[in-house]
PDB file of C-alpha atoms in Angstrom:
ATOM      1  CA  MET A 178       0.000   0.000   0.000  1.00  0.00           C
ATOM      2  CA  PRO A 179       1.483   3.432  -0.921  1.00  0.00           C
ATOM      3  CA  VAL A 180       2.568   5.716   1.915  1.00  0.00           C
ATOM      4  CA  ASP A 181      -0.160   8.283   1.053  1.00  0.00           C
ATOM      5  CA  SER A 182      -2.806   5.617   1.585  1.00  0.00           C
ATOM      6  CA  TYR A 183      -1.466   4.958   5.094  1.00  0.00           C
ATOM      7  CA  GLU A 184      -1.685   8.671   5.865  1.00  0.00           C
ATOM      8  CA  LEU A 185      -5.261   8.786   4.597  1.00  0.00           C
ATOM      9  CA  LEU A 186      -6.114   5.759   6.715  1.00  0.00           C
ATOM     10  CA  ASN A 187      -4.527   7.436   9.731  1.00  0.00           C
ATOM     11  CA  LEU A 188      -6.596  10.577   9.059  1.00  0.00           C
ATOM     12  CA  ALA A 189      -9.740   8.453   8.766  1.00  0.00           C
ATOM     13  CA  PHE A 190      -9.058   6.810  12.144  1.00  0.00           C
ATOM     14  CA  GLN A 191      -8.441  10.223  13.721  1.00  0.00           C
ATOM     15  CA  PHE A 192     -11.726  11.470  12.278  1.00  0.00           C
ATOM     16  CA  LEU A 193     -13.598   8.464  13.695  1.00  0.00           C
ATOM     17  CA  ASP A 194     -11.907   9.059  17.064  1.00  0.00           C
ATOM     18  CA  SER A 195     -12.819  12.775  17.112  1.00  0.00           C
ATOM     19  CA  PHE A 196     -16.365  12.077  15.865  1.00  0.00           C
ATOM     20  CA  ALA A 197     -16.929   9.479  18.594  1.00  0.00           C
ATOM     21  CA  PHE A 198     -15.525  11.756  21.309  1.00  0.00           C
ATOM     22  CA  ILE A 199     -17.660  14.749  20.290  1.00  0.00           C
ATOM     23  CA  VAL A 200     -20.870  12.759  19.792  1.00  0.00           C
ATOM     24  CA  LEU A 201     -20.548  10.721  23.006  1.00  0.00           C
ATOM     25  CA  ALA A 202     -19.564  13.813  25.016  1.00  0.00           C
ATOM     26  CA  THR A 203     -22.563  15.671  23.586  1.00  0.00           C
ATOM     27  CA  VAL A 204     -25.546  13.293  23.545  1.00  0.00           C
ATOM     28  CA  GLY A 205     -26.354  13.452  27.261  1.00  0.00           C
ATOM     29  CA  LEU A 206     -26.037  17.236  27.320  1.00  0.00           C
ATOM     30  CA  ALA A 207     -28.038  17.555  24.098  1.00  0.00           C
ATOM     31  CA  ILE A 208     -30.963  15.663  25.617  1.00  0.00           C
ATOM     32  CA  ILE A 209     -30.969  17.702  28.851  1.00  0.00           C
ATOM     33  CA  PHE A 210     -30.148  21.089  27.293  1.00  0.00           C
ATOM     34  CA  GLY A 211     -31.726  20.773  23.860  1.00  0.00           C
ATOM     35  CA  MET A 212     -34.969  19.124  24.938  1.00  0.00           C
ATOM     36  CA  MET A 213     -35.422  20.245  28.560  1.00  0.00           C
ATOM     37  CA  GLY A 214     -33.861  23.724  28.486  1.00  0.00           C
ATOM     38  CA  ILE A 215     -31.553  22.989  31.431  1.00  0.00           C
ATOM     39  CA  ILE A 216     -27.996  24.250  30.941  1.00  0.00           C
ATOM     40  CA  ASN A 217     -26.252  21.509  32.860  1.00  0.00           C
ATOM     41  CA  LEU A 218     -22.793  22.840  33.683  1.00  0.00           C
ATOM     42  CA  ALA A 219     -22.307  19.694  35.786  1.00  0.00           C
ATOM     43  CA  HIS A 220     -22.482  17.533  32.630  1.00  0.00           C
ATOM     44  CA  GLY A 221     -18.740  16.855  32.830  1.00  0.00           C
ATOM     45  CA  GLU A 222     -19.154  15.660  36.417  1.00  0.00           C
ATOM     46  CA  PHE A 223     -21.920  13.257  35.328  1.00  0.00           C
ATOM     47  CA  ILE A 224     -19.312  11.773  32.968  1.00  0.00           C
ATOM     48  CA  LEU A 225     -16.851  11.775  35.869  1.00  0.00           C
ATOM     49  CA  VAL A 226     -19.275   9.738  38.004  1.00  0.00           C
ATOM     50  CA  GLY A 227     -19.653   7.161  35.222  1.00  0.00           C
ATOM     51  CA  ALA A 228     -15.890   6.903  34.691  1.00  0.00           C
ATOM     52  CA  TYR A 229     -15.064   6.591  38.401  1.00  0.00           C
ATOM     53  CA  ALA A 230     -17.843   4.080  39.064  1.00  0.00           C
ATOM     54  CA  THR A 231     -16.585   1.978  36.146  1.00  0.00           C
ATOM     55  CA  THR A 232     -12.958   2.146  37.267  1.00  0.00           C
ATOM     56  CA  LEU A 233     -13.744   1.377  40.918  1.00  0.00           C
ATOM     57  CA  SER A 234     -16.041  -1.517  39.939  1.00  0.00           C
ATOM     58  CA  PHE A 235     -13.359  -2.952  37.645  1.00  0.00           C
ATOM     59  CA  HIS A 236     -10.696  -2.773  40.357  1.00  0.00           C
ATOM     60  CA  ALA A 237     -13.183  -4.414  42.755  1.00  0.00           C
ATOM     61  CA  GLY A 238     -13.167  -7.466  40.486  1.00  0.00           C
ATOM     62  CA  LEU A 239     -16.008  -6.982  37.980  1.00  0.00           C
ATOM     63  CA  PRO A 240     -15.329  -7.786  34.290  1.00  0.00           C
ATOM     64  CA  LEU A 241     -15.044  -4.630  32.203  1.00  0.00           C
ATOM     65  CA  PRO A 242     -18.516  -4.869  30.515  1.00  0.00           C
ATOM     66  CA  LEU A 243     -20.218  -5.294  33.911  1.00  0.00           C
ATOM     67  CA  ALA A 244     -18.089  -2.501  35.384  1.00  0.00           C
ATOM     68  CA  MET A 245     -19.258  -0.230  32.542  1.00  0.00           C
ATOM     69  CA  LEU A 246     -22.873  -1.211  33.240  1.00  0.00           C
ATOM     70  CA  ALA A 247     -22.291  -0.329  36.908  1.00  0.00           C
ATOM     71  CA  GLY A 248     -20.967   3.066  35.805  1.00  0.00           C
ATOM     72  CA  VAL A 249     -24.086   3.752  33.723  1.00  0.00           C
ATOM     73  CA  VAL A 250     -26.406   2.665  36.548  1.00  0.00           C
ATOM     74  CA  ALA A 251     -24.540   4.742  39.154  1.00  0.00           C
ATOM     75  CA  THR A 252     -24.750   7.873  36.985  1.00  0.00           C
ATOM     76  CA  THR A 253     -28.431   7.306  36.254  1.00  0.00           C
ATOM     77  CA  VAL A 254     -29.211   6.992  39.979  1.00  0.00           C
ATOM     78  CA  PHE A 255     -27.074  10.089  40.655  1.00  0.00           C
ATOM     79  CA  GLY A 256     -29.023  12.023  37.992  1.00  0.00           C
ATOM     80  CA  VAL A 257     -32.427  10.867  39.253  1.00  0.00           C
ATOM     81  CA  ILE A 258     -31.585  11.912  42.820  1.00  0.00           C
ATOM     82  CA  LEU A 259     -30.431  15.347  41.622  1.00  0.00           C
ATOM     83  CA  GLU A 260     -33.520  15.771  39.440  1.00  0.00           C
ATOM     84  CA  ARG A 261     -35.918  14.916  42.269  1.00  0.00           C
ATOM     85  CA  THR A 262     -34.163  17.070  44.874  1.00  0.00           C
ATOM     86  CA  ILE A 263     -32.808  20.073  42.915  1.00  0.00           C
ATOM     87  CA  ILE A 264     -33.242  20.152  39.112  1.00  0.00           C
ATOM     88  CA  ARG A 265     -37.041  19.765  39.043  1.00  0.00           C
ATOM     89  CA  TRP A 266     -37.395  23.225  40.590  1.00  0.00           C
ATOM     90  CA  LEU A 267     -35.286  24.829  37.847  1.00  0.00           C
ATOM     91  CA  TYR A 268     -37.286  24.026  34.695  1.00  0.00           C
ATOM     92  CA  GLY A 269     -37.829  27.259  32.762  1.00  0.00           C
ATOM     93  CA  ARG A 270     -35.202  29.090  34.859  1.00  0.00           C
ATOM     94  CA  LEU A 271     -32.219  29.104  32.502  1.00  0.00           C
ATOM     95  CA  LEU A 272     -29.783  31.282  34.456  1.00  0.00           C
ATOM     96  CA  ASP A 273     -30.686  29.679  37.774  1.00  0.00           C
ATOM     97  CA  SER A 274     -30.002  26.242  36.301  1.00  0.00           C
ATOM     98  CA  MET A 275     -26.549  27.407  35.175  1.00  0.00           C
ATOM     99  CA  VAL A 276     -25.604  28.720  38.622  1.00  0.00           C
ATOM    100  CA  VAL A 277     -26.935  25.683  40.485  1.00  0.00           C
ATOM    101  CA  THR A 278     -25.387  23.069  38.192  1.00  0.00           C
ATOM    102  CA  PHE A 279     -22.061  24.944  38.277  1.00  0.00           C
ATOM    103  CA  GLY A 280     -22.199  24.710  42.067  1.00  0.00           C
ATOM    104  CA  ILE A 281     -22.995  20.994  41.830  1.00  0.00           C
ATOM    105  CA  SER A 282     -19.982  20.484  39.577  1.00  0.00           C
ATOM    106  CA  LEU A 283     -17.659  22.163  42.106  1.00  0.00           C
ATOM    107  CA  VAL A 284     -19.049  20.070  44.968  1.00  0.00           C
ATOM    108  CA  VAL A 285     -18.729  16.784  43.040  1.00  0.00           C
ATOM    109  CA  VAL A 286     -15.129  17.482  41.993  1.00  0.00           C
ATOM    110  CA  GLN A 287     -14.072  18.325  45.542  1.00  0.00           C
ATOM    111  CA  LEU A 288     -15.881  15.321  47.037  1.00  0.00           C
ATOM    112  CA  VAL A 289     -14.159  13.017  44.543  1.00  0.00           C
ATOM    113  CA  ARG A 290     -10.791  14.613  45.316  1.00  0.00           C
ATOM    114  CA  ILE A 291     -11.317  14.237  49.071  1.00  0.00           C
ATOM    115  CA  GLN A 292     -12.466  10.612  48.792  1.00  0.00           C
ATOM    116  CA  TRP A 293     -10.057   9.217  46.182  1.00  0.00           C
ATOM    117  CA  GLY A 294      -7.265  11.791  45.873  1.00  0.00           C
ATOM    118  CA  ASN A 295      -5.949  13.295  42.656  1.00  0.00           C
ATOM    119  CA  SER A 296      -5.928  10.105  40.580  1.00  0.00           C
ATOM    120  CA  LEU A 297      -7.048   6.482  40.305  1.00  0.00           C
ATOM    121  CA  PRO A 298      -5.152   3.564  38.716  1.00  0.00           C
ATOM    122  CA  GLN A 299      -6.354   3.477  35.110  1.00  0.00           C
ATOM    123  CA  ILE A 300      -7.916   0.486  33.402  1.00  0.00           C
ATOM    124  CA  GLY A 301      -5.783  -0.734  30.514  1.00  0.00           C
ATOM    125  CA  THR A 302      -7.201  -0.007  27.053  1.00  0.00           C
ATOM    126  CA  PRO A 303      -8.629  -3.278  25.644  1.00  0.00           C
ATOM    127  CA  LEU A 304      -8.456  -4.749  22.103  1.00  0.00           C
ATOM    128  CA  GLY A 305      -4.867  -3.712  21.336  1.00  0.00           C
ATOM    129  CA  GLY A 306      -3.890  -1.693  18.267  1.00  0.00           C
ATOM    130  CA  ILE A 307      -4.328  -1.692  14.488  1.00  0.00           C
ATOM    131  CA  SER A 308      -0.958  -1.510  12.710  1.00  0.00           C
ATOM    132  CA  TYR A 309      -0.533  -0.163   9.164  1.00  0.00           C
ATOM    133  CA  GLY A 310       2.745   1.046   7.640  1.00  0.00           C
ATOM    134  CA  ASN A 311       4.588   3.145  10.205  1.00  0.00           C
ATOM    135  CA  TYR A 312       1.343   3.881  12.060  1.00  0.00           C
ATOM    136  CA  SER A 313      -0.792   2.161  14.634  1.00  0.00           C
ATOM    137  CA  TYR A 314      -4.099   3.146  16.170  1.00  0.00           C
ATOM    138  CA  SER A 315      -6.085   1.920  19.166  1.00  0.00           C
ATOM    139  CA  ALA A 316      -8.761  -0.523  17.977  1.00  0.00           C
ATOM    140  CA  TYR A 317     -10.858   0.367  21.032  1.00  0.00           C
ATOM    141  CA  ARG A 318     -11.012   4.055  20.090  1.00  0.00           C
ATOM    142  CA  VAL A 319     -12.080   3.126  16.556  1.00  0.00           C
ATOM    143  CA  LEU A 320     -14.765   0.862  18.042  1.00  0.00           C
ATOM    144  CA  LEU A 321     -16.125   3.865  19.968  1.00  0.00           C
ATOM    145  CA  ALA A 322     -17.154   5.432  16.636  1.00  0.00           C
ATOM    146  CA  GLY A 323     -19.421   2.435  16.011  1.00  0.00           C
ATOM    147  CA  VAL A 324     -20.846   2.769  19.517  1.00  0.00           C
ATOM    148  CA  ALA A 325     -21.543   6.483  18.901  1.00  0.00           C
ATOM    149  CA  ILE A 326     -23.496   5.666  15.717  1.00  0.00           C
ATOM    150  CA  VAL A 327     -25.501   2.954  17.523  1.00  0.00           C
ATOM    151  CA  VAL A 328     -26.326   5.394  20.344  1.00  0.00           C
ATOM    152  CA  LEU A 329     -27.515   8.037  17.849  1.00  0.00           C
ATOM    153  CA  ALA A 330     -29.674   5.480  16.014  1.00  0.00           C
ATOM    154  CA  ALA A 331     -31.188   4.256  19.288  1.00  0.00           C
ATOM    155  CA  LEU A 332     -32.018   7.821  20.370  1.00  0.00           C
ATOM    156  CA  TYR A 333     -33.591   8.572  16.987  1.00  0.00           C
ATOM    157  CA  VAL A 334     -35.841   5.520  17.270  1.00  0.00           C
ATOM    158  CA  LEU A 335     -36.674   6.252  20.928  1.00  0.00           C
ATOM    159  CA  PHE A 336     -37.677   9.889  20.407  1.00  0.00           C
ATOM    160  CA  THR A 337     -39.320   9.653  16.971  1.00  0.00           C
ATOM    161  CA  LYS A 338     -40.777   6.139  16.674  1.00  0.00           C
ATOM    162  CA  THR A 339     -42.086   5.316  20.138  1.00  0.00           C
ATOM    163  CA  ASP A 340     -45.028   6.488  22.219  1.00  0.00           C
ATOM    164  CA  PHE A 341     -42.589   7.582  24.938  1.00  0.00           C
ATOM    165  CA  GLY A 342     -40.761   9.814  22.453  1.00  0.00           C
ATOM    166  CA  VAL A 343     -43.979  11.464  21.282  1.00  0.00           C
ATOM    167  CA  ARG A 344     -45.025  12.143  24.891  1.00  0.00           C
ATOM    168  CA  ALA A 345     -41.564  13.431  25.826  1.00  0.00           C
ATOM    169  CA  ARG A 346     -41.376  15.822  22.863  1.00  0.00           C
ATOM    170  CA  ALA A 347     -44.928  17.030  23.486  1.00  0.00           C
ATOM    171  CA  THR A 348     -44.019  17.767  27.109  1.00  0.00           C
ATOM    172  CA  MET A 349     -40.912  19.746  26.158  1.00  0.00           C
ATOM    173  CA  GLN A 350     -42.753  21.768  23.461  1.00  0.00           C
ATOM    174  CA  ASP A 351     -45.930  22.637  25.417  1.00  0.00           C
ATOM    175  CA  GLU A 352     -46.169  21.262  28.933  1.00  0.00           C
ATOM    176  CA  GLU A 353     -49.685  22.540  29.707  1.00  0.00           C
ATOM    177  CA  THR A 354     -51.216  21.154  26.513  1.00  0.00           C
ATOM    178  CA  ALA A 355     -49.457  17.827  27.012  1.00  0.00           C
ATOM    179  CA  ARG A 356     -50.783  17.623  30.574  1.00  0.00           C
ATOM    180  CA  SER A 357     -54.306  18.433  29.408  1.00  0.00           C
ATOM    181  CA  MET A 358     -54.012  15.511  26.956  1.00  0.00           C
ATOM    182  CA  GLY A 359     -53.286  13.132  29.819  1.00  0.00           C
ATOM    183  CA  VAL A 360     -49.479  13.049  29.682  1.00  0.00           C
ATOM    184  CA  ASP A 361     -47.760  12.678  33.058  1.00  0.00           C
ATOM    185  CA  THR A 362     -45.355  15.565  32.441  1.00  0.00           C
ATOM    186  CA  ASP A 363     -43.544  15.189  35.753  1.00  0.00           C
ATOM    187  CA  ARG A 364     -42.715  11.600  34.837  1.00  0.00           C
ATOM    188  CA  MET A 365     -41.606  12.674  31.344  1.00  0.00           C
ATOM    189  CA  TYR A 366     -39.177  15.235  32.786  1.00  0.00           C
ATOM    190  CA  LEU A 367     -37.766  12.662  35.205  1.00  0.00           C
ATOM    191  CA  SER A 368     -37.450   9.985  32.503  1.00  0.00           C
ATOM    192  CA  THR A 369     -35.791  12.335  30.013  1.00  0.00           C
ATOM    193  CA  PHE A 370     -33.336  13.612  32.613  1.00  0.00           C
ATOM    194  CA  ALA A 371     -32.546  10.017  33.591  1.00  0.00           C
ATOM    195  CA  ILE A 372     -31.825   9.176  29.932  1.00  0.00           C
ATOM    196  CA  GLY A 373     -29.505  12.189  29.634  1.00  0.00           C
ATOM    197  CA  SER A 374     -27.737  11.133  32.843  1.00  0.00           C
ATOM    198  CA  ALA A 375     -27.406   7.539  31.643  1.00  0.00           C
ATOM    199  CA  LEU A 376     -25.855   8.742  28.370  1.00  0.00           C
ATOM    200  CA  ALA A 377     -23.321  10.853  30.284  1.00  0.00           C
ATOM    201  CA  GLY A 378     -22.579   7.809  32.440  1.00  0.00           C
ATOM    202  CA  LEU A 379     -22.143   5.691  29.310  1.00  0.00           C
ATOM    203  CA  THR A 380     -19.620   8.210  27.986  1.00  0.00           C
ATOM    204  CA  GLY A 381     -17.666   8.060  31.247  1.00  0.00           C
ATOM    205  CA  ALA A 382     -17.812   4.256  31.256  1.00  0.00           C
ATOM    206  CA  LEU A 383     -16.613   3.976  27.648  1.00  0.00           C
ATOM    207  CA  TYR A 384     -13.724   6.405  28.138  1.00  0.00           C
ATOM    208  CA  ALA A 385     -12.658   5.013  31.533  1.00  0.00           C
ATOM    209  CA  PRO A 386     -10.140   2.639  29.851  1.00  0.00           C
ATOM    210  CA  ALA A 387      -8.875   5.385  27.528  1.00  0.00           C
ATOM    211  CA  THR A 388      -8.530   8.445  29.776  1.00  0.00           C
ATOM    212  CA  PRO A 389      -6.420   9.173  32.885  1.00  0.00           C
ATOM    213  CA  MET A 390      -8.651   9.126  35.974  1.00  0.00           C
ATOM    214  CA  SER A 391      -8.584  12.427  37.863  1.00  0.00           C
ATOM    215  CA  PRO A 392     -11.256  14.630  39.486  1.00  0.00           C
ATOM    216  CA  ASP A 393     -10.847  17.116  36.595  1.00  0.00           C
ATOM    217  CA  LEU A 394     -11.746  14.504  33.961  1.00  0.00           C
ATOM    218  CA  GLY A 395     -15.168  16.018  33.266  1.00  0.00           C
ATOM    219  CA  ALA A 396     -13.707  19.346  32.125  1.00  0.00           C
ATOM    220  CA  SER A 397     -12.012  17.648  29.157  1.00  0.00           C
ATOM    221  CA  PHE A 398     -15.447  16.714  27.768  1.00  0.00           C
ATOM    222  CA  LEU A 399     -17.410  19.849  28.610  1.00  0.00           C
ATOM    223  CA  VAL A 400     -16.064  22.304  26.010  1.00  0.00           C
ATOM    224  CA  GLU A 401     -16.564  19.974  23.029  1.00  0.00           C
ATOM    225  CA  ALA A 402     -20.022  19.048  24.303  1.00  0.00           C
ATOM    226  CA  PHE A 403     -21.297  22.635  24.568  1.00  0.00           C
ATOM    227  CA  VAL A 404     -19.669  23.655  21.278  1.00  0.00           C
ATOM    228  CA  ALA A 405     -21.302  20.732  19.455  1.00  0.00           C
ATOM    229  CA  VAL A 406     -24.741  21.448  20.973  1.00  0.00           C
ATOM    230  CA  VAL A 407     -24.603  25.110  19.912  1.00  0.00           C
ATOM    231  CA  VAL A 408     -23.225  24.378  16.427  1.00  0.00           C
ATOM    232  CA  GLY A 409     -25.755  21.581  15.924  1.00  0.00           C
ATOM    233  CA  GLY A 410     -28.738  23.838  16.584  1.00  0.00           C
ATOM    234  CA  PRO A 411     -32.208  23.245  18.025  1.00  0.00           C
ATOM    235  CA  SER A 412     -32.830  19.782  16.556  1.00  0.00           C
ATOM    236  CA  VAL A 413     -30.622  17.740  18.852  1.00  0.00           C
ATOM    237  CA  LEU A 414     -31.203  14.364  17.178  1.00  0.00           C
ATOM    238  CA  LEU A 415     -30.031  15.664  13.799  1.00  0.00           C
ATOM    239  CA  GLY A 416     -27.725  18.435  15.008  1.00  0.00           C
ATOM    240  CA  THR A 417     -25.533  16.228  17.188  1.00  0.00           C
ATOM    241  CA  PRO A 418     -24.269  13.924  14.385  1.00  0.00           C
ATOM    242  CA  LEU A 419     -23.914  16.838  11.932  1.00  0.00           C
ATOM    243  CA  ALA A 420     -21.940  18.914  14.422  1.00  0.00           C
ATOM    244  CA  GLY A 421     -19.918  15.843  15.379  1.00  0.00           C
ATOM    245  CA  GLY A 422     -19.097  15.220  11.718  1.00  0.00           C
ATOM    246  CA  LEU A 423     -18.084  18.829  10.972  1.00  0.00           C
ATOM    247  CA  LEU A 424     -16.098  19.444  14.150  1.00  0.00           C
ATOM    248  CA  GLY A 425     -14.614  15.950  14.110  1.00  0.00           C
ATOM    249  CA  LEU A 426     -13.339  16.454  10.557  1.00  0.00           C
ATOM    250  CA  VAL A 427     -11.738  19.808  11.431  1.00  0.00           C
ATOM    251  CA  ASP A 428     -10.220  18.442  14.643  1.00  0.00           C
ATOM    252  CA  ALA A 429      -8.821  15.341  12.907  1.00  0.00           C
ATOM    253  CA  ALA A 430      -7.398  17.270   9.934  1.00  0.00           C
ATOM    254  CA  PHE A 431      -5.569  19.883  12.014  1.00  0.00           C
ATOM    255  CA  THR A 432      -4.483  17.400  14.699  1.00  0.00           C
ATOM    256  CA  ASN A 433      -2.965  15.274  11.945  1.00  0.00           C
ATOM    257  CA  VAL A 434      -1.003  18.280  10.686  1.00  0.00           C
ATOM    258  CA  GLY A 435      -0.021  20.142  13.857  1.00  0.00           C
ATOM    259  CA  GLY A 436      -0.873  18.045  16.901  1.00  0.00           C
ATOM    260  CA  GLN A 437      -3.655  18.015  19.503  1.00  0.00           C
ATOM    261  CA  PHE A 438      -3.308  21.688  20.527  1.00  0.00           C
ATOM    262  CA  ILE A 439      -3.638  22.948  16.946  1.00  0.00           C
ATOM    263  CA  GLY A 440      -6.600  20.624  16.409  1.00  0.00           C
ATOM    264  CA  THR A 441      -8.397  22.026  19.457  1.00  0.00           C
ATOM    265  CA  VAL A 442      -7.711  25.618  18.390  1.00  0.00           C
ATOM    266  CA  ALA A 443      -9.023  24.904  14.879  1.00  0.00           C
ATOM    267  CA  LEU A 444     -12.130  23.259  16.345  1.00  0.00           C
ATOM    268  CA  LEU A 445     -12.887  26.287  18.521  1.00  0.00           C
ATOM    269  CA  LEU A 446     -12.273  28.737  15.654  1.00  0.00           C
ATOM    270  CA  THR A 447     -14.626  26.702  13.471  1.00  0.00           C
ATOM    271  CA  ALA A 448     -17.223  26.844  16.210  1.00  0.00           C
ATOM    272  CA  ILE A 449     -16.871  30.652  16.465  1.00  0.00           C
ATOM    273  CA  VAL A 450     -17.286  31.064  12.706  1.00  0.00           C
ATOM    274  CA  ALA A 451     -20.233  28.656  12.644  1.00  0.00           C
ATOM    275  CA  ILE A 452     -21.990  30.483  15.481  1.00  0.00           C
ATOM    276  CA  ARG A 453     -21.338  33.850  13.775  1.00  0.00           C
ATOM    277  CA  LEU A 454     -22.680  32.712  10.384  1.00  0.00           C
ATOM    278  CA  LEU A 455     -25.316  30.260  11.641  1.00  0.00           C
ATOM    279  CA  PRO A 456     -26.902  31.713  14.798  1.00  0.00           C
ATOM    280  CA  ASP A 457     -29.472  28.879  14.804  1.00  0.00           C
ATOM    281  CA  GLY A 458     -26.866  26.221  14.128  1.00  0.00           C
ATOM    282  CA  ILE A 459     -26.657  23.711  11.295  1.00  0.00           C
ATOM    283  CA  THR A 460     -30.184  22.411  11.775  1.00  0.00           C
ATOM    284  CA  GLY A 461     -31.495  26.002  11.851  1.00  0.00           C
ATOM    285  CA  LEU A 462     -29.929  26.533   8.408  1.00  0.00           C
ATOM    286  CA  LEU A 463     -31.469  23.301   7.128  1.00  0.00           C
ATOM    287  CA  GLU A 464     -34.873  24.367   8.437  1.00  0.00           C
ATOM    288  CA  ASP A 465     -34.555  27.760   6.667  1.00  0.00           C
ATOM    289  CA  ILE A 466     -33.693  26.012   3.385  1.00  0.00           C
ATOM    290  CA  ARG A 467     -36.658  23.672   3.822  1.00  0.00           C
ATOM    291  CA  GLU A 468     -38.970  26.619   4.507  1.00  0.00           C
ATOM    292  CA  LYS A 469     -37.831  28.485   1.388  1.00  0.00           C
ATOM    293  CA  ARG A 470     -38.438  25.373  -0.722  1.00  0.00           C
ATOM    294  CA  ARG A 471     -41.981  25.124   0.630  1.00  0.00           C
ATOM    295  CA  GLU A 472     -42.614  28.778  -0.264  1.00  0.00           C
ATOM    296  CA  THR A 473     -41.403  28.331  -3.859  1.00  0.00           C
ATOM    297  CA  GLU A 474     -43.517  25.210  -4.467  1.00  0.00           C
TER     298      GLU A 474
END
């Protein structure tokens, strides 16, 4: 195989890696922010809970898949408790939700630091590497791209093809009308928040073998997650994969040329330009195009 082909293959793996990271970091936040209107600044700490629960369960003797399941369950329970005790009083109060969830994030980080110190022994990355030419890439990180696509497909089916999805979307769009139609809106809010929490826990569980364990772990996911949500626009189910594809391509291309720092800078500059030119995000632009087509027909 020619050397250029190896470089293209390396770029493709980096794109899949960046796409998976952005999508998995974003989905939980997109559900809670995009559908419920809660700006969850503790989203990174939800991921932290999933990663720590997975790592601690693994070191306690559970096989890795069961440890990951424990991480998802722990984060879901954590999210449900927060929703019932704090978050439920913040629906429709955007700024208040930001302040409160920021406070929650600080408390969680400090509690983790007090309990387990500044680091945990990391789980080894499974599946080994894929070698090609002078390059090699982690097979596990490539697998995460497949997981990200499966998660997106499952969310699409859940929120567009099931009775639960119809009720959840009706609740988020017009709570009073949904309630008058017999929808238990309180249950819909709780269920949707639990799903967002579980997705954040899944992200932490999946990246536990691939990321150093420290109390600041959540911060490494938060920036990409918020950038992708804003660039994606109001339709979270469509916007998340589109934003993940665009930002992942930019990140992979510039990381391949100049390293991780240059890739991150390019990603943020792309986000700034996208927000400046597309104030309603990618899906807002698509909706405008669709509306103009309807008017011309």
